[in-house]
Coordinates of C-alpha atoms in Angstrom, one line a residue:
Chain A
X1049 CA -76.2 183.0 67.1
X1050 CA -74.9 179.5 66.6
X1051 CA -71.2 178.6 67.0
X1052 CA -71.3 177.2 63.4
X1053 CA -72.2 180.7 62.1
X1054 CA -69.2 182.5 63.5
X1055 CA -66.7 179.7 62.5
X1056 CA -63.4 178.7 64.0
X1057 CA -61.7 182.1 63.5
X1058 CA -64.7 184.0 64.9
X1059 CA -64.6 181.7 67.9
X1060 CA -60.9 182.4 68.4
X1061 CA -61.5 186.1 68.2
X1062 CA -64.2 185.8 70.9
X1063 CA -62.0 184.0 73.4
X1064 CA -58.4 185.1 72.7
X1065 CA -58.4 188.2 74.9
X1066 CA -57.7 188.0 78.6
X1067 CA -55.8 184.8 78.6
X1068 CA -52.5 185.7 80.4
X1069 CA -52.9 186.4 84.1
X1070 CA -49.2 185.9 84.9
X1071 CA -47.4 186.9 81.7
X1072 CA -43.8 186.8 83.0
X1073 CA -43.0 183.2 82.2
X1074 CA -44.9 183.2 78.9
X1075 CA -42.8 183.6 75.7
X1076 CA -45.6 182.8 73.2
X1077 CA -49.3 182.4 74.1
X1078 CA -52.2 181.6 71.8
X1079 CA -51.6 182.0 68.1
X1080 CA -48.8 179.9 66.8
X1081 CA -48.5 176.1 66.5
X1082 CA -48.0 175.8 70.2
X1083 CA -47.3 177.9 73.3
X1084 CA -43.9 178.6 74.7
X1085 CA -43.1 179.2 78.3
X1086 CA -40.2 179.3 80.8
X1087 CA -40.0 177.2 83.9
X1088 CA -38.4 178.2 87.2
X1089 CA -35.0 176.9 88.0
X1090 CA -35.0 174.5 90.9
X1091 CA -38.7 173.7 90.4
X1092 CA -40.1 170.4 89.1
X1093 CA -43.1 170.5 86.8
X1094 CA -46.6 169.0 87.4
X1095 CA -48.9 168.0 84.6
X1096 CA -52.6 166.9 85.0
X1097 CA -55.6 166.5 82.7
X1098 CA -59.3 166.1 83.2
X1099 CA -62.4 166.0 81.1
X1100 CA -66.0 166.9 81.6
X1101 CA -68.8 165.5 79.4
X1102 CA -72.2 167.1 79.1
X1103 CA -75.0 165.0 80.6
X1104 CA -72.5 162.8 82.3
X1105 CA -70.6 165.3 84.5
X1106 CA -73.1 168.1 84.2
X1107 CA -76.7 168.8 83.1
X1108 CA -77.1 172.4 82.0
X1109 CA -80.1 174.1 83.7
X1110 CA -80.3 171.4 86.3
X1111 CA -76.9 170.9 88.0
X1112 CA -75.3 174.1 86.8
X1113 CA -74.9 176.7 84.0
X1114 CA -72.2 177.0 81.3
X1115 CA -70.3 179.5 83.4
X1116 CA -70.0 176.9 86.2
X1117 CA -68.9 174.2 83.8
X1118 CA -65.9 176.3 82.6
X1119 CA -65.0 177.2 86.2
X1120 CA -65.2 173.7 87.4
X1121 CA -63.3 172.1 84.5
X1122 CA -60.4 174.3 85.6
X1123 CA -61.0 173.8 89.3
X1124 CA -60.8 170.0 89.1
X1125 CA -57.4 170.3 87.5
X1126 CA -56.1 172.9 89.9
X1127 CA -57.2 170.7 92.7
X1128 CA -55.0 167.9 91.4
X1129 CA -52.1 170.3 91.5
X1130 CA -53.0 171.4 95.0
X1131 CA -53.1 167.7 95.9
X1132 CA -49.3 167.6 95.2
X1133 CA -48.6 170.8 97.0
X1134 CA -47.9 172.7 93.8
X1135 CA -48.4 176.1 92.3
X1136 CA -50.6 176.1 89.2
X1137 CA -49.1 178.1 86.3
X1138 CA -50.8 177.4 82.9
X1139 CA -53.6 175.5 81.2
X1140 CA -54.3 174.4 77.7
X1141 CA -57.8 173.3 76.8
X1142 CA -59.8 171.5 74.2
X1143 CA -63.5 172.0 73.7
X1144 CA -66.0 170.0 71.5
X1145 CA -69.3 171.7 70.8
X1146 CA -72.4 170.9 68.8
X1147 CA -72.6 173.1 65.7
X1148 CA -75.9 174.5 67.0
X1149 CA -74.5 175.6 70.4
X1150 CA -75.3 179.2 71.2
X1151 CA -72.3 181.6 71.0
X1152 CA -73.4 183.3 74.2
X1153 CA -73.2 179.9 76.0
X1154 CA -69.7 179.4 74.7
X1155 CA -68.7 182.9 75.9
X1156 CA -70.2 182.1 79.3
X1157 CA -68.2 178.9 79.5
X1158 CA -65.0 180.7 78.7
X1159 CA -65.9 183.5 81.2
X1160 CA -66.0 180.7 83.9
X1161 CA -62.6 179.4 82.7
X1162 CA -61.1 182.9 82.6
X1163 CA -62.5 184.0 86.0
X1164 CA -60.9 181.0 87.9
X1165 CA -57.7 181.4 85.9
X1166 CA -57.6 185.1 86.9
X1167 CA -58.2 184.2 90.6
X1168 CA -55.3 181.7 90.7
X1169 CA -53.0 183.7 88.3
X1170 CA -53.0 180.8 85.8
X1171 CA -52.4 181.5 82.1
X1172 CA -54.5 180.1 79.3
X1173 CA -51.8 179.1 76.8
X1174 CA -53.7 177.6 74.0
X1175 CA -56.5 175.3 72.9
X1176 CA -58.3 173.4 70.2
X1177 CA -61.9 173.4 69.3
X1178 CA -63.7 170.7 67.4
X1179 CA -67.3 169.8 66.5
X1180 CA -69.2 167.2 68.5
X1181 CA -72.4 165.7 67.3
X1182 CA -73.6 165.1 70.8
X1183 CA -73.0 167.1 73.9
X1184 CA -70.1 169.4 74.8
X1185 CA -66.8 167.9 76.0
X1186 CA -64.3 170.1 77.8
X1187 CA -60.8 168.9 78.5
X1188 CA -58.3 170.9 80.5
X1189 CA -54.6 170.0 80.9
X1190 CA -53.0 172.1 83.6
X1191 CA -49.4 172.6 84.6
X1192 CA -47.8 173.6 87.8
X1193 CA -44.5 173.8 89.6
X1194 CA -43.1 172.7 92.9
X1195 CA -39.7 172.9 94.6
X1196 CA -37.6 169.9 93.5
X1197 CA -38.1 167.0 95.8
X1198 CA -41.0 168.6 97.7
X1199 CA -44.1 167.1 95.9
X1200 CA -46.6 165.6 98.3
X1201 CA -47.7 162.1 97.2
X1202 CA -50.2 159.6 98.4
X1203 CA -47.5 157.2 99.4
X1204 CA -45.9 158.9 102.4
X1205 CA -48.4 158.2 105.3
X1206 CA -46.6 156.9 108.4
X1207 CA -47.9 155.1 111.5
X1208 CA -48.5 157.7 114.2
X1209 CA -49.7 160.4 111.7
X1210 CA -53.0 162.1 112.2
X1211 CA -55.5 162.0 109.3
X1212 CA -57.1 165.4 108.5
X1213 CA -59.3 167.2 106.0
X1214 CA -59.4 170.8 104.8
X1215 CA -63.0 171.8 105.5
X1216 CA -66.4 170.1 105.8
X1217 CA -66.7 167.1 103.5
X1218 CA -69.6 165.9 101.3
X1219 CA -71.2 169.3 100.5
X1220 CA -70.6 169.0 96.8
X1221 CA -72.3 165.6 96.6
X1222 CA -75.2 166.8 98.7
X1223 CA -75.5 169.9 96.6
X1224 CA -75.8 167.8 93.5
X1225 CA -78.5 165.7 95.2
X1226 CA -80.4 168.9 96.2
X1227 CA -80.3 170.1 92.6
X1228 CA -81.3 166.8 91.1
X1229 CA -84.3 166.9 93.5
X1230 CA -85.1 170.5 92.4
X1231 CA -85.1 171.6 96.1
X1232 CA -85.0 175.3 97.0
X1233 CA -82.4 176.7 99.4
X1234 CA -79.3 174.9 100.6
X1235 CA -77.1 177.5 98.9
X1236 CA -73.9 176.5 100.6
X1237 CA -74.3 172.9 99.3
X1238 CA -75.1 174.1 95.8
X1239 CA -72.2 176.5 95.8
X1240 CA -69.9 173.7 96.9
X1241 CA -71.0 171.7 93.8
X1242 CA -71.0 174.5 91.3
X1243 CA -67.9 176.5 92.4
X1244 CA -65.5 174.2 94.3
X1245 CA -62.4 176.0 95.5
X1246 CA -59.1 174.3 94.7
X1247 CA -57.1 174.2 97.9
X1248 CA -53.9 175.7 96.5
X1249 CA -53.0 177.8 99.5
X1250 CA -53.5 174.9 101.9
X1251 CA -51.4 172.7 99.6
X1252 CA -48.5 175.1 99.9
X1253 CA -48.9 175.2 103.7
X1254 CA -48.8 171.4 103.8
X1255 CA -45.5 171.5 102.0
X1256 CA -44.2 174.0 104.6
X1257 CA -45.5 171.9 107.5
X1258 CA -44.0 168.6 106.4
X1259 CA -47.2 166.8 105.4
X1260 CA -46.5 163.1 104.8
X1261 CA -49.3 162.1 102.3
X1262 CA -51.9 164.1 100.4
X1263 CA -54.9 163.5 98.1
X1264 CA -57.7 165.6 96.9
X1265 CA -61.3 164.4 97.4
X1266 CA -62.7 164.1 93.9
X1267 CA -64.4 160.7 94.2
X1268 CA -65.5 160.7 97.9
X1269 CA -63.5 160.4 101.1
X1270 CA -63.8 156.5 101.2
X1271 CA -62.1 156.2 97.8
X1272 CA -59.4 158.8 98.5
X1273 CA -58.5 157.5 102.0
X1274 CA -58.2 154.0 100.5
X1275 CA -55.8 155.4 97.9
X1276 CA -53.5 156.8 100.6
X1277 CA -53.7 153.5 102.6
X1278 CA -52.9 151.5 99.5
X1279 CA -50.1 153.7 98.2
X1280 CA -48.5 154.0 101.7
X1281 CA -49.1 150.4 102.9
X1282 CA -50.7 151.5 106.1
X1283 CA -54.1 151.4 107.9
X1284 CA -56.1 154.6 108.2
X1285 CA -58.5 154.6 111.2
X1286 CA -61.2 157.2 110.8
X1287 CA -63.6 158.4 113.6
X1288 CA -67.1 159.0 112.3
X1289 CA -67.9 161.4 115.1
X1290 CA -64.9 163.6 114.2
X1291 CA -65.9 164.1 110.6
X1292 CA -66.7 167.8 109.9
X1293 CA -70.2 167.8 108.4
X1294 CA -71.9 171.1 107.6
X1295 CA -75.2 172.0 109.2
X1296 CA -76.8 172.3 105.7
X1297 CA -75.7 168.8 104.8
X1298 CA -77.2 167.4 108.0
X1299 CA -80.4 169.2 107.3
X1300 CA -80.6 167.9 103.7
X1301 CA -79.8 164.4 104.9
X1302 CA -82.7 164.6 107.3
X1303 CA -85.0 166.1 104.8
X1304 CA -84.2 163.6 102.1
X1305 CA -84.1 160.6 104.3
X1306 CA -80.4 159.9 103.5
X1307 CA -77.6 159.2 106.0
X1308 CA -75.1 162.1 106.0
X1309 CA -72.3 159.6 105.7
X1310 CA -73.4 158.7 102.2
X1311 CA -72.5 162.2 101.0
X1312 CA -69.3 162.3 103.1
X1313 CA -67.9 159.0 101.9
X1314 CA -69.1 158.6 98.4
X1315 CA -70.1 162.1 97.3
X1316 CA -67.6 163.3 94.7
X1317 CA -66.2 166.6 93.6
X1318 CA -65.6 168.2 97.0
X1319 CA -62.1 169.1 95.9
X1320 CA -61.1 169.4 99.5
X1321 CA -57.9 167.8 100.7
X1322 CA -57.3 164.7 102.9
X1323 CA -53.8 164.3 104.3
X1324 CA -51.6 162.8 107.0
X1325 CA -48.8 164.4 109.1
X1326 CA -47.4 164.3 112.6
X1327 CA -49.6 165.7 115.3
X1328 CA -47.0 168.3 116.2
X1329 CA -46.9 169.5 112.6
X1330 CA -50.7 169.5 112.5
X1331 CA -50.8 171.8 115.5
X1332 CA -48.5 174.2 113.6
X1333 CA -50.6 174.0 110.5
X1334 CA -53.8 174.6 112.4
X1335 CA -52.4 177.8 113.9
X1336 CA -52.0 179.1 110.3
X1337 CA -55.1 177.5 108.7
X1338 CA -57.7 176.9 111.4
X1339 CA -60.3 175.2 109.1
X1340 CA -58.4 171.9 109.1
X1341 CA -59.8 169.1 111.3
X1342 CA -58.3 165.7 112.3
X1343 CA -60.6 162.8 111.5
X1344 CA -58.4 159.8 112.5
X1345 CA -55.0 158.3 112.8
X1346 CA -52.6 156.1 110.9
X1347 CA -51.6 152.7 112.2
X1348 CA -49.0 150.1 111.0
X1349 CA -51.0 147.4 109.4
X1350 CA -52.4 146.2 106.1
X1351 CA -53.4 148.8 103.5
X1352 CA -57.0 149.4 104.6
X1353 CA -59.3 152.0 106.0
X1354 CA -61.2 151.3 109.2
X1355 CA -64.2 153.4 110.3
X1356 CA -65.1 153.7 114.0
X1357 CA -68.7 154.6 114.7
X1358 CA -70.6 154.2 117.9
X1359 CA -68.0 151.9 119.4
X1360 CA -68.1 149.6 116.3
X1361 CA -65.0 149.3 114.0
X1362 CA -65.6 148.1 110.4
X1363 CA -63.7 148.2 107.1
X1364 CA -64.5 151.2 104.9
X1365 CA -64.1 149.9 101.3
X1366 CA -63.0 152.3 98.5
X1367 CA -66.3 151.9 96.8
X1368 CA -68.0 153.6 99.7
X1369 CA -70.0 153.4 102.8
X1370 CA -72.6 150.7 102.9
X1371 CA -72.0 149.2 106.4
X1372 CA -74.0 151.2 108.8
Chain B
X505 CA -65.5 142.2 76.6
X506 CA -66.9 145.8 77.0
X507 CA -65.0 148.6 78.6
X508 CA -67.8 149.0 81.2
X509 CA -67.3 145.4 82.4
X510 CA -63.6 145.9 83.3
X511 CA -64.2 149.3 85.0
X512 CA -61.8 152.2 85.5
X513 CA -59.2 150.3 87.5
X514 CA -59.2 147.4 85.0
X515 CA -58.7 149.9 82.3
X516 CA -55.8 151.6 84.1
X517 CA -54.2 148.1 84.6
X518 CA -54.5 147.4 80.9
X519 CA -52.7 150.5 79.8
X520 CA -50.3 151.5 82.6
X521 CA -47.4 149.5 81.4
X522 CA -44.9 150.7 78.8
X523 CA -45.6 154.4 79.3
X524 CA -42.0 155.8 79.9
X525 CA -39.8 155.8 76.9
X526 CA -37.4 158.4 78.2
X527 CA -37.5 157.9 82.0
X528 CA -34.7 160.3 83.0
X529 CA -36.6 163.5 83.4
X530 CA -39.7 161.8 85.0
X531 CA -40.0 162.0 88.8
X532 CA -43.5 160.6 89.0
X533 CA -45.5 159.0 86.1
X534 CA -49.0 157.6 86.2
X535 CA -50.5 156.8 89.6
X536 CA -50.7 159.9 91.8
X537 CA -52.8 163.1 91.4
X538 CA -50.5 164.4 88.7
X539 CA -47.3 163.6 87.0
X540 CA -44.0 165.3 88.0
X541 CA -41.0 165.9 85.7
X542 CA -37.9 167.9 85.4
X543 CA -37.1 170.4 82.6
X544 CA -33.8 171.0 81.0
X545 CA -31.9 174.1 82.1
X546 CA -31.6 176.6 79.2
X547 CA -34.6 175.2 77.4
X548 CA -38.1 176.8 77.0
X549 CA -41.1 174.6 77.2
X550 CA -43.7 174.0 74.4
X551 CA -47.3 173.0 75.1
X552 CA -49.9 171.9 72.5
X553 CA -53.3 170.2 72.6
X554 CA -55.4 168.5 69.9
X555 CA -58.6 166.5 69.9
X556 CA -60.0 163.8 67.6
X557 CA -63.7 162.9 67.5
X558 CA -65.1 159.7 66.1
X559 CA -67.1 160.1 62.9
X560 CA -65.8 163.7 62.6
X561 CA -62.0 163.1 62.4
X562 CA -62.2 159.3 61.7
X563 CA -64.6 156.6 60.7
X564 CA -63.5 153.2 62.1
X565 CA -63.4 150.5 59.3
X566 CA -63.5 153.2 56.6
X567 CA -60.8 155.8 57.1
X568 CA -58.7 153.8 59.7
X569 CA -58.6 151.4 62.6
X570 CA -58.4 152.1 66.3
X571 CA -54.6 151.6 66.2
X572 CA -54.3 154.3 63.6
X573 CA -56.4 156.7 65.6
X574 CA -54.2 156.4 68.7
X575 CA -51.1 156.8 66.5
X576 CA -52.5 159.9 64.7
X577 CA -53.8 161.6 67.9
X578 CA -50.2 161.7 69.1
X579 CA -48.7 162.5 65.6
X580 CA -50.8 165.6 65.2
X581 CA -49.5 167.0 68.5
X582 CA -45.9 166.0 67.8
X583 CA -46.3 167.8 64.5
X584 CA -47.2 171.0 66.2
X585 CA -44.0 170.7 68.3
X586 CA -42.0 169.9 65.1
X587 CA -43.5 173.1 63.7
X588 CA -41.7 175.1 66.4
X589 CA -38.4 173.3 65.9
X590 CA -38.8 171.5 69.3
X591 CA -38.1 168.2 70.8
X592 CA -41.2 166.4 72.1
X593 CA -40.8 165.1 75.7
X594 CA -44.2 164.0 77.3
X595 CA -47.9 163.7 76.7
X596 CA -50.9 163.5 78.9
X597 CA -54.2 162.3 77.4
X598 CA -57.9 162.0 78.0
X599 CA -60.2 159.5 76.3
X600 CA -64.0 159.3 76.3
X601 CA -65.5 156.0 75.3
X602 CA -69.0 154.6 75.0
X603 CA -69.6 152.0 77.8
X604 CA -70.1 149.3 75.2
X605 CA -66.7 149.9 73.5
X606 CA -64.8 146.7 73.1
X607 CA -61.8 146.4 75.4
X608 CA -59.7 145.0 72.5
X609 CA -60.4 148.2 70.6
X610 CA -59.3 150.3 73.5
X611 CA -56.1 148.3 73.8
X612 CA -55.5 148.7 70.0
X613 CA -55.9 152.5 70.4
X614 CA -53.4 152.6 73.2
X615 CA -51.0 150.4 71.3
X616 CA -51.0 153.0 68.5
X617 CA -50.4 155.7 71.1
X618 CA -47.6 153.8 72.8
X619 CA -45.9 152.8 69.5
X620 CA -45.5 156.3 68.2
X621 CA -44.4 157.5 71.7
X622 CA -41.8 154.8 71.7
X623 CA -40.6 155.9 68.3
X624 CA -40.1 159.5 69.4
X625 CA -39.0 158.7 72.9
X626 CA -42.0 160.6 74.4
X627 CA -43.3 159.6 77.8
X628 CA -47.0 159.1 78.6
X629 CA -47.3 160.9 81.9
X630 CA -50.9 160.5 82.7
X631 CA -54.5 160.6 81.7
X632 CA -58.1 160.6 82.4
X633 CA -60.9 158.4 81.1
X634 CA -64.6 159.2 81.0
X635 CA -67.8 157.8 79.6
X636 CA -69.2 159.2 76.4
X637 CA -72.7 158.4 75.2
X638 CA -71.8 159.0 71.6
X639 CA -68.5 158.2 69.8
X640 CA -65.0 158.2 71.2
X641 CA -63.1 161.5 71.8
X642 CA -59.4 161.4 72.2
X643 CA -57.5 164.5 73.5
X644 CA -53.7 164.6 73.7
X645 CA -51.7 167.4 75.3
X646 CA -48.1 167.2 74.4
X647 CA -45.0 169.0 75.8
X648 CA -41.7 169.6 74.3
X649 CA -38.5 171.7 74.8
X650 CA -36.4 174.0 72.7
X651 CA -33.3 176.0 73.3
X652 CA -34.3 179.4 74.8
X653 CA -34.9 181.9 72.1
X654 CA -34.7 179.4 69.2
X655 CA -38.4 178.5 68.7
X656 CA -39.4 178.9 65.0
X657 CA -42.6 180.8 64.6
X658 CA -44.9 181.7 61.7
X659 CA -44.0 185.3 62.0
X660 CA -40.4 185.4 60.8
X661 CA -40.6 185.2 57.0
X662 CA -38.5 187.8 55.2
X663 CA -38.5 189.2 51.7
X664 CA -36.0 187.3 49.7
X665 CA -36.6 183.9 51.5
X666 CA -37.3 180.8 49.6
X667 CA -40.5 178.9 50.5
X668 CA -40.1 175.2 50.8
X669 CA -41.8 172.0 52.0
X670 CA -40.6 168.8 53.6
X671 CA -41.8 166.1 51.2
X672 CA -44.6 165.6 48.7
X673 CA -47.8 167.4 49.7
X674 CA -51.5 166.4 49.6
X675 CA -51.0 162.6 50.0
X676 CA -53.0 162.5 53.2
X677 CA -56.1 164.2 51.8
X678 CA -55.9 162.1 48.7
X679 CA -55.5 159.0 50.8
X680 CA -58.7 159.9 52.7
X681 CA -60.5 160.4 49.4
X682 CA -59.3 157.0 48.2
X683 CA -60.6 155.3 51.3
X684 CA -64.0 157.2 51.3
X685 CA -64.4 155.9 47.7
X686 CA -63.4 152.4 48.8
X687 CA -60.8 152.2 46.1
X688 CA -58.1 149.4 46.2
X689 CA -54.4 150.2 46.0
X690 CA -52.8 153.6 46.5
X691 CA -51.0 152.3 49.6
X692 CA -48.7 155.3 49.8
X693 CA -51.7 157.7 50.0
X694 CA -53.5 155.6 52.5
X695 CA -50.4 155.3 54.7
X696 CA -49.9 159.1 54.5
X697 CA -53.4 159.5 55.9
X698 CA -53.3 156.7 58.5
X699 CA -49.7 157.1 59.8
X700 CA -48.4 160.6 59.2
X701 CA -44.9 161.1 60.4
X702 CA -44.3 164.2 62.5
X703 CA -41.2 166.0 61.1
X704 CA -39.3 166.3 64.3
X705 CA -35.8 165.6 62.8
X706 CA -36.4 168.2 60.1
X707 CA -37.7 170.7 62.6
X708 CA -34.4 170.4 64.5
X709 CA -32.4 170.9 61.3
X710 CA -34.5 174.0 60.5
X711 CA -33.3 175.4 63.9
X712 CA -29.7 174.6 63.0
X713 CA -30.0 176.1 59.6
X714 CA -31.6 179.4 60.6
X715 CA -35.1 178.9 59.3
X716 CA -37.1 182.2 59.4
X717 CA -40.7 180.9 59.6
X718 CA -42.3 177.5 60.0
X719 CA -45.7 175.9 60.1
X720 CA -47.0 172.4 59.8
X721 CA -49.5 171.4 57.2
X722 CA -52.5 170.3 59.1
X723 CA -55.3 172.1 57.2
X724 CA -53.8 172.2 53.7
X725 CA -51.0 174.2 52.1
X726 CA -53.3 177.2 51.2
X727 CA -54.3 177.7 54.8
X728 CA -50.8 177.2 56.2
X729 CA -49.0 179.5 53.7
X730 CA -51.6 182.2 54.4
X731 CA -50.9 181.9 58.1
X732 CA -47.2 182.5 57.5
X733 CA -48.0 185.5 55.2
X734 CA -50.4 187.0 57.7
X735 CA -48.1 186.4 60.8
X736 CA -45.1 187.8 58.9
X737 CA -46.7 190.6 57.0
X738 CA -45.2 189.4 53.6
X739 CA -46.4 188.0 50.3
X740 CA -45.6 184.4 49.5
X741 CA -45.4 183.6 45.8
X742 CA -45.8 179.9 45.1
X743 CA -45.0 178.2 41.7
X744 CA -47.6 175.5 40.9
X745 CA -45.1 173.7 38.7
X746 CA -42.6 173.4 41.5
X747 CA -45.0 171.7 44.0
X748 CA -43.8 168.1 44.8
X749 CA -46.7 165.9 44.0
X750 CA -46.5 162.1 44.3
X751 CA -47.1 159.8 41.3
X752 CA -49.9 158.1 43.2
X753 CA -51.6 161.4 43.9
X754 CA -51.5 162.3 40.3
X755 CA -52.8 158.9 39.4
X756 CA -55.7 159.1 41.9
X757 CA -56.5 162.7 40.7
X758 CA -56.8 161.4 37.1
X759 CA -58.8 158.3 38.1
X760 CA -61.2 160.3 40.3
X761 CA -61.6 163.2 37.9
X762 CA -60.1 165.7 40.5
X763 CA -57.4 168.3 40.0
X764 CA -54.3 167.4 41.9
X765 CA -54.1 170.9 43.3
X766 CA -57.3 170.3 45.3
X767 CA -55.5 167.8 47.5
X768 CA -52.3 169.8 47.7
X769 CA -53.9 173.1 48.7
X770 CA -56.9 172.0 50.8
X771 CA -56.2 168.4 51.8
X772 CA -55.5 168.4 55.5
X773 CA -53.5 166.2 57.9
X774 CA -50.3 165.9 55.8
X775 CA -48.3 167.0 58.9
X776 CA -45.5 168.0 56.6
X777 CA -43.7 171.3 57.1
X778 CA -43.8 174.5 55.1
X779 CA -41.0 177.0 55.9
X780 CA -39.0 180.0 54.6
X781 CA -35.3 180.7 54.9
X782 CA -32.5 182.3 52.9
X783 CA -31.5 180.4 49.7
X784 CA -28.0 179.9 51.0
X785 CA -29.3 178.3 54.2
X786 CA -31.7 176.2 52.2
X787 CA -28.8 174.8 50.2
X788 CA -27.0 173.8 53.4
X789 CA -30.2 172.2 54.7
X790 CA -30.8 170.3 51.5
X791 CA -27.3 168.8 51.7
X792 CA -28.4 167.2 55.0
X793 CA -32.0 166.5 54.2
X794 CA -32.4 166.0 50.5
X795 CA -36.2 165.5 50.5
X796 CA -36.9 169.3 50.9
X797 CA -38.2 171.2 47.8
X798 CA -38.5 174.9 47.2
X799 CA -42.0 175.9 46.0
X800 CA -41.7 179.7 45.8
X801 CA -40.3 182.9 47.2
X802 CA -41.1 185.6 49.7
X803 CA -41.7 189.2 48.6
X804 CA -42.2 192.4 50.4
X805 CA -45.9 193.3 50.1
X806 CA -49.3 192.8 51.7
X807 CA -49.9 189.7 53.7
X808 CA -51.1 187.4 51.0
X809 CA -50.3 184.2 49.0
X810 CA -50.0 184.4 45.2
X811 CA -50.0 181.2 43.1
X812 CA -48.3 181.2 39.7
X813 CA -49.6 178.6 37.2
X814 CA -49.2 178.4 33.5
X815 CA -48.1 182.1 33.3
X816 CA -51.1 183.3 35.4
X817 CA -50.7 184.8 38.8
X818 CA -53.7 184.7 41.2
X819 CA -54.4 185.1 44.9
X820 CA -54.5 181.9 46.8
X821 CA -57.0 182.4 49.6
X822 CA -56.6 180.6 53.0
X823 CA -59.8 178.7 52.4
X824 CA -58.3 176.9 49.4
X825 CA -57.9 176.6 45.8
X826 CA -60.9 177.3 43.6
X827 CA -59.4 179.5 40.9
X828 CA -58.1 177.3 38.2

């Protein structure tokens, strides 16, 4: 059945159940002009927004399915909240669909949205649905909270800090490349692209362990590291040999004749975290969250990122990795 | 110059100034992973979201210009906050543009967004911009506050209440019709469609004067009155002869061979308010805000809307006005 056949109210009936996964702060959910919720005393509020456009951010049947799109539209927003050290609380969302979109596909999209919201105890407080003549457009605005004064920004990196990342980097970009080539296998890479995990728990540990600067990796490590360098007015020096790169990524790089660094530095949508902190604090963090890896250090100097590889030391521009 | 030629960072540079019109509660605005703001103790938070799609919600050069689209994308959201009695505080927004969209048009759109935000002292806290292959898509999520427990819902209408509206109704739908016909004149109707005023001040007075139920008129009075009737479980009885209809609307109805009621009941995007309250409270309200008009009464009975016209009494369905 097509979405145009069930109409707006049919659509709302299909998706209105199972929207509150942490009902305590919610006064009014879906159904009135707006949603109404309470905030926690002593906490500051975080707001983020992100849009995914069909055939630009995803190609159904090739880079993912409708369920994934819903999951990822929320994941990218929760990642921005993780990148401030916050706790996500609610989302509102807007979807634009072609009139001939299949109702089952819409339900699959919303199942993806609801499943990740359930995992992170995030409420769906409301939404809007409109008709699009072209592909689907999904916009999610997410809210979160953080203890007043504790938000982790890009601007706090200090000379002497270590630079570190949450897990292996570049898997999502490599997974996209695998799917665009129609290659079998490489399930870890494909999963990284289709179901990225927002690093909420690590973000909270970074608050606890006095992290100085924090960013999530949505546009590739080169871009995100440069954002920290620019916002903080410091030089980040990264060691290529220290970068955590998965075995599958290395295998796909070899099979496809691509250098692994291309995926690490310019592959987007990892939704891992890159951060800087003192080495003593890093040791404490690592005891609680062993997956983290140092990849470099922070130096006083101009706002730039330098990459050391095989004894050579070259600038790493925000646009990516084209030097080696 | 095309938007694709200035790129994402050029775009952010063009629009990042003049975004905070009430800086006090803002900790971090545009520029980090998310925005950070403080809420007011004792207030509950309101969240709404709304999307406008080119050639579905607006046709540039025919039903409005880019400036208007920006203005109205915010107005429709602020109207939802007014419809709960709230004070708007911040927005975040997402825009999707074709790569060949003219930069001057983007700037005009943002000027419309900023001008209405300045008027209502609403901060622009952040956004996202993506590429669309088809027309522009503008999504605004707006936040507001209201004293805890004071939000005005659709569900509070009581038998014995008067039903009232904020100003004349139907002008926006009539203005759209005028523009689609390419007719000269009718400036009041065109203005109502292009620059609707969210009724924030009236919403606040409705809180003060113990309004029982409230809705904004985004989809026509028939739909909105039925929403109140359904949410409250009461019958709304409207008097056709009491409806405030502008002289210009009556003139356009006569000139175009349309019954005025079509615009009043089914014309959307008025962003006026329809509400119910005791007649004594209404008298107090009217002393402070003379534009309000009673258009009917609330009766105990099934959840329905009845329209009285010329001695006849007929059901007014949510879908509109087809009976007379």
